[in-house]
mmCIF file of C-alpha atoms in Angstrom:
data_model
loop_
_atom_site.group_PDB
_atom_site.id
_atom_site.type_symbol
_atom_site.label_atom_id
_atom_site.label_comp_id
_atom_site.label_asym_id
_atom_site.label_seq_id
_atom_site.Cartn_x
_atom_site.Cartn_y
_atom_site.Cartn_z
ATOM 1 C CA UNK A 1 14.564 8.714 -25.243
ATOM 2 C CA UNK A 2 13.726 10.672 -22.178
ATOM 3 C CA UNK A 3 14.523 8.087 -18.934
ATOM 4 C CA UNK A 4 11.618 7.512 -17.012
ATOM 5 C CA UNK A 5 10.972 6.108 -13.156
ATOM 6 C CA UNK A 6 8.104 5.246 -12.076
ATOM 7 C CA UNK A 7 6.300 4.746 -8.813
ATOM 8 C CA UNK A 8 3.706 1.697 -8.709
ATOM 9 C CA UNK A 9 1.121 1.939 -5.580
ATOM 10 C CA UNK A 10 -1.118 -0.454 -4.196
ATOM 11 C CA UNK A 11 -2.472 -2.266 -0.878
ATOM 12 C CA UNK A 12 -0.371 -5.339 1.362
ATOM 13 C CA UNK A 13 -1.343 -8.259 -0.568
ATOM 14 C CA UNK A 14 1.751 -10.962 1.250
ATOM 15 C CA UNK A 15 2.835 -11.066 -2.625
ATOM 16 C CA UNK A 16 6.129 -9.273 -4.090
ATOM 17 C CA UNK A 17 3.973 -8.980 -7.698
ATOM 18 C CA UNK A 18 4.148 -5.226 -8.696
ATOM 19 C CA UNK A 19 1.945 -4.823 -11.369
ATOM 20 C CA UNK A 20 2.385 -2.427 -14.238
ATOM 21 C CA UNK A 21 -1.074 -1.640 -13.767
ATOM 22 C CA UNK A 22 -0.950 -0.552 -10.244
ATOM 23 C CA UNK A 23 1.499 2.863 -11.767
ATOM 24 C CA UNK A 24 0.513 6.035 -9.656
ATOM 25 C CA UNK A 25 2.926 8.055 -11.147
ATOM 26 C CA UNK A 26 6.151 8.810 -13.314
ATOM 27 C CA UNK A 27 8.683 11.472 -13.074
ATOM 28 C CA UNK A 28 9.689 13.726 -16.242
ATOM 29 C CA UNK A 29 6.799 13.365 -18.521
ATOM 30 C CA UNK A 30 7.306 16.113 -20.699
ATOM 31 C CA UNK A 31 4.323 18.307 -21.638
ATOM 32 C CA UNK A 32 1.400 17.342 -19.494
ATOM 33 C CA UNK A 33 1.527 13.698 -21.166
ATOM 34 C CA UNK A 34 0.464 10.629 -19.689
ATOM 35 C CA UNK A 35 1.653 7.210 -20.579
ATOM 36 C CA UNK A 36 0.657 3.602 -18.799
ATOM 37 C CA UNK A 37 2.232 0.561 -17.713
ATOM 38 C CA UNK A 38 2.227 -3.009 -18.765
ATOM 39 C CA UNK A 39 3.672 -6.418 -17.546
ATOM 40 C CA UNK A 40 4.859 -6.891 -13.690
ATOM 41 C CA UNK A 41 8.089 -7.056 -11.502
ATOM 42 C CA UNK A 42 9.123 -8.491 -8.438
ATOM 43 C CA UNK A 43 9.516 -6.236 -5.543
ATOM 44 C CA UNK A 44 12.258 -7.033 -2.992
ATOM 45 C CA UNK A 45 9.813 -7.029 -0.358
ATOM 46 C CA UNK A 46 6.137 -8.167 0.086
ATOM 47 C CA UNK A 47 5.567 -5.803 3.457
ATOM 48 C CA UNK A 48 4.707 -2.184 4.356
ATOM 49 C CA UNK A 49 6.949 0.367 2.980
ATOM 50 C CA UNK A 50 7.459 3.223 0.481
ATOM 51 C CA UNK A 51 10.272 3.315 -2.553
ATOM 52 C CA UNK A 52 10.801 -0.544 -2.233
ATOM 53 C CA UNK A 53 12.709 -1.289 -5.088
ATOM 54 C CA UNK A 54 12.544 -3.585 -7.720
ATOM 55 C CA UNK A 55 14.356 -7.291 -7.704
ATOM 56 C CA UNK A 56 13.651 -7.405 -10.965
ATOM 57 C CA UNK A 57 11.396 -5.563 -13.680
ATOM 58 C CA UNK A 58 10.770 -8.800 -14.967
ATOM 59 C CA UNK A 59 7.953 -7.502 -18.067
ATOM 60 C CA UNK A 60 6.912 -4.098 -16.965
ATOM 61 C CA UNK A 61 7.158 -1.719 -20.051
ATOM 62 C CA UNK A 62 6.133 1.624 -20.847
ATOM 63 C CA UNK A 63 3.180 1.917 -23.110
ATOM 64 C CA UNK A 64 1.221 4.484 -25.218
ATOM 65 C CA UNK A 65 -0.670 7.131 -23.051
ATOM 66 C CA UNK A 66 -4.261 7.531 -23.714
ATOM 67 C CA UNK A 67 -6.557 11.117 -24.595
ATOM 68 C CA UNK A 68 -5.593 14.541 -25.597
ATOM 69 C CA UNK A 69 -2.373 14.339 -23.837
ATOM 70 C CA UNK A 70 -0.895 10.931 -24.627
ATOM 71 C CA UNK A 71 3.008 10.121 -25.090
ATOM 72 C CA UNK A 72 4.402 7.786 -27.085
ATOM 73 C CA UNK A 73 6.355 4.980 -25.044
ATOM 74 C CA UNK A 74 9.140 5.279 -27.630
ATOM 75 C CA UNK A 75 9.831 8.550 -26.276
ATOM 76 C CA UNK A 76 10.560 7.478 -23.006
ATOM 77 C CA UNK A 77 12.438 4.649 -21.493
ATOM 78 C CA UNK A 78 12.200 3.146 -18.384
ATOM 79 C CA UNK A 79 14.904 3.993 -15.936
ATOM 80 C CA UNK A 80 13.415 2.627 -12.634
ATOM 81 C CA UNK A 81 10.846 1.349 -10.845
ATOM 82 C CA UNK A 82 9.714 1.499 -7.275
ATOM 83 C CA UNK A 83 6.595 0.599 -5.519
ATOM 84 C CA UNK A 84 4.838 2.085 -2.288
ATOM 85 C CA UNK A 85 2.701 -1.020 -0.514
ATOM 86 C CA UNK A 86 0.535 0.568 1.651
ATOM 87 C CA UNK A 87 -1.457 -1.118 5.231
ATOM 88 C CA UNK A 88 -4.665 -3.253 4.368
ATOM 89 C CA UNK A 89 -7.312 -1.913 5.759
ATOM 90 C CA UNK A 90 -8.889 -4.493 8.374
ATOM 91 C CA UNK A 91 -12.741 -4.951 8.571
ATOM 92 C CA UNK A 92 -14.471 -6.521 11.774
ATOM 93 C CA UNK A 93 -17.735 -7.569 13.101
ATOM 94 C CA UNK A 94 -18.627 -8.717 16.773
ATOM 95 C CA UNK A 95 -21.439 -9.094 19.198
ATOM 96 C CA UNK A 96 -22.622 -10.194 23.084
ATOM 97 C CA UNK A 97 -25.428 -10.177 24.949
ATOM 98 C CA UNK A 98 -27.019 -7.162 26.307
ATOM 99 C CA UNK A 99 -24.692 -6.155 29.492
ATOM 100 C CA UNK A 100 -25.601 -2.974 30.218
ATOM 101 C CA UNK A 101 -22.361 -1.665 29.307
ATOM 102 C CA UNK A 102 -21.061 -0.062 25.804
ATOM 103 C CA UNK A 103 -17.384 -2.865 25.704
ATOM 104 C CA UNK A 104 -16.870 -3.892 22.605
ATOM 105 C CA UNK A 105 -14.573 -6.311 24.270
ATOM 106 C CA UNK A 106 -11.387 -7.393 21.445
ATOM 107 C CA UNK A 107 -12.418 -11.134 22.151
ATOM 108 C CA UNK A 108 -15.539 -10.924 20.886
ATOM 109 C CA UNK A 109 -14.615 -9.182 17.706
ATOM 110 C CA UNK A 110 -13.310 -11.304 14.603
ATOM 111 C CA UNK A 111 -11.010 -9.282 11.817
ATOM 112 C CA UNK A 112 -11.882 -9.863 8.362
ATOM 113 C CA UNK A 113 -9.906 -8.557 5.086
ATOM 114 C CA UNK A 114 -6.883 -10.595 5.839
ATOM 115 C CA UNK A 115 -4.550 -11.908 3.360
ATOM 116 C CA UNK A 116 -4.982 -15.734 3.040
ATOM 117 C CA UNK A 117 -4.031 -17.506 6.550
ATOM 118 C CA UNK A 118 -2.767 -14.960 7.772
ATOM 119 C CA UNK A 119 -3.824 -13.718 11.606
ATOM 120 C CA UNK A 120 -3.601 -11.260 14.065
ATOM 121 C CA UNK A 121 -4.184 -11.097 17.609
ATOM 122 C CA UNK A 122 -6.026 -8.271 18.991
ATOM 123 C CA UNK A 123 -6.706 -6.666 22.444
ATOM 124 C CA UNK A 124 -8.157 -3.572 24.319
ATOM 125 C CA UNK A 125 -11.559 -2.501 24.523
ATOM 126 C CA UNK A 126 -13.893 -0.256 21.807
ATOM 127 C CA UNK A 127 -17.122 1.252 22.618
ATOM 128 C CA UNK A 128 -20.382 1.305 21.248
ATOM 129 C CA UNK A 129 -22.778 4.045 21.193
ATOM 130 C CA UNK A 130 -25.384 2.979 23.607
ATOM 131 C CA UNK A 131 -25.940 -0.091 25.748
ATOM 132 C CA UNK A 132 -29.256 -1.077 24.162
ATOM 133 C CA UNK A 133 -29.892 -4.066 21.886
ATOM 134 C CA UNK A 134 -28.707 -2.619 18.459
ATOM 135 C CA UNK A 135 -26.615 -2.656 15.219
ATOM 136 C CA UNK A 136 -23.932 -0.230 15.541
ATOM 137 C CA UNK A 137 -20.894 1.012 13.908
ATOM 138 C CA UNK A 138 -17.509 1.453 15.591
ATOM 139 C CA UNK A 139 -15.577 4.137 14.334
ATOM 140 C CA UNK A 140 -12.134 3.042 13.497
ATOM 141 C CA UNK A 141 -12.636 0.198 16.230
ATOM 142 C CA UNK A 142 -10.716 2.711 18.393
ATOM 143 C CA UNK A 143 -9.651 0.956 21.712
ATOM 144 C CA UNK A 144 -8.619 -2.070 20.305
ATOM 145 C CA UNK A 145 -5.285 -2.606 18.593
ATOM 146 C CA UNK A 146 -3.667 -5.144 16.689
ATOM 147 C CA UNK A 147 -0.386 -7.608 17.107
ATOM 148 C CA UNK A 148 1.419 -9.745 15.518
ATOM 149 C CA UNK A 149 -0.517 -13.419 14.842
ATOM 150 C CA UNK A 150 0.414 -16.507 13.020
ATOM 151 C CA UNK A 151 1.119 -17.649 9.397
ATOM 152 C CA UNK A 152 3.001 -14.640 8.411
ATOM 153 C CA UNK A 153 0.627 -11.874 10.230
ATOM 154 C CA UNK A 154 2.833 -8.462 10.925
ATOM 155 C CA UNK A 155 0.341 -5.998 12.372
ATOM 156 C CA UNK A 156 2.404 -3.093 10.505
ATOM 157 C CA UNK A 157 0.995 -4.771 7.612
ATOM 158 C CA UNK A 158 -2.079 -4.062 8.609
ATOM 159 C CA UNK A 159 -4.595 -0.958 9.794
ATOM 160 C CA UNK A 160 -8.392 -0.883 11.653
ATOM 161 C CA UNK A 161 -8.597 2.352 10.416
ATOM 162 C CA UNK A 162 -11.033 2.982 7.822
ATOM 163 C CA UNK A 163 -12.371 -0.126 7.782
ATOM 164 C CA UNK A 164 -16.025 -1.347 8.588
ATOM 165 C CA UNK A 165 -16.735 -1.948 12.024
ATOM 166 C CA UNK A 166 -20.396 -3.744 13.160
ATOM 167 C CA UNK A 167 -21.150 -4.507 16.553
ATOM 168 C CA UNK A 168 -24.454 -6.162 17.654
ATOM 169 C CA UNK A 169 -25.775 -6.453 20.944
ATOM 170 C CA UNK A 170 -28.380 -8.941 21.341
ATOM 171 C CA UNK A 171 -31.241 -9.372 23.854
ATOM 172 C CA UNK A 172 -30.597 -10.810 27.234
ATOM 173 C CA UNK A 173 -32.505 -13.996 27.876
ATOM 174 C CA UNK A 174 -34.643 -13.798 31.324
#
């Protein structure tokens, strides 16, 4: 058997589960073949980082490949297993009243896409693209950044970019 380690991928979830299912990639397959993954592990760590390795492999196993290049799993055995947990990507929405200024103040924006109770605190300033009473989009939320919060909240676990950002601004009542 030809040993195998592979590299499982996926998004901060505040869990040490590494799923078999989550495999981006193995070194050594002979041959263009492709195999898969079964079972899950427990990573030593639940936060941000690449190569964390495994506490224990707990069930993951090698299984058959799939298509015109499969590999058998009892050609290969499984040698080691990282993961790579990469930031969640944050979503947010906000609004105020009409102002006749483009803030996007932090404190009226709330952060969505976090992992059960988790929080954040955030501060700075983003912009909109006009003034006006409107629906718009804030790219990245750039201006605002994000800190540490409560119940287990590390901002390195987290990111604003590529997320959805919608700010409204509303009418001003006379």
């Amino acid at each position: 058997q030809r040993p195998l380690n592979a590299t499982l991928a996926r998004q901060y979830d505040a869990t040490t589960t590494a799923a078999g299912s989550t495999l981006s990639s193995f070194n050594a397959l002979q041959g263009g073949e492709n195999l898969t993954m079964t079972g899950s592990g427990t990573a030593a760590s639940k936060n941000v980082a690449n190569g964390i390795a495994m506490s224990s492999n707990g069930n993951l196993a090698l299984a058959d490949g799939s298509g015109g290049t499969a590999g058998l799993a009892s050609n290969y055995s499984l040698n080691s297993t990282v993961i790579n947990i990469s930031k969640r990507v944050l979503n947010s929405s906000g609004s105020k009243t009409y102002d006749a200024n483009t803030n996007a103040i932090a404190s009226t924006i709330t952060l969505s896409n976090l992992v059960g109770s988790e929080t954040l605190n955030k501060s700075g300033t983003a912009s909109t693209s006009s003034a006006n009473v409107g629906n718009y989009t804030i790219s990245n939320l750039s201006g605002v950044s994000i800190a540490d919060g409560t119940n287990g909240g590390l901002a390195a676990n987290y990111t604003l970019t590529g997320g959805t950002h919608n700010f409204t601004v509303n009418r001003r009542v006379l």
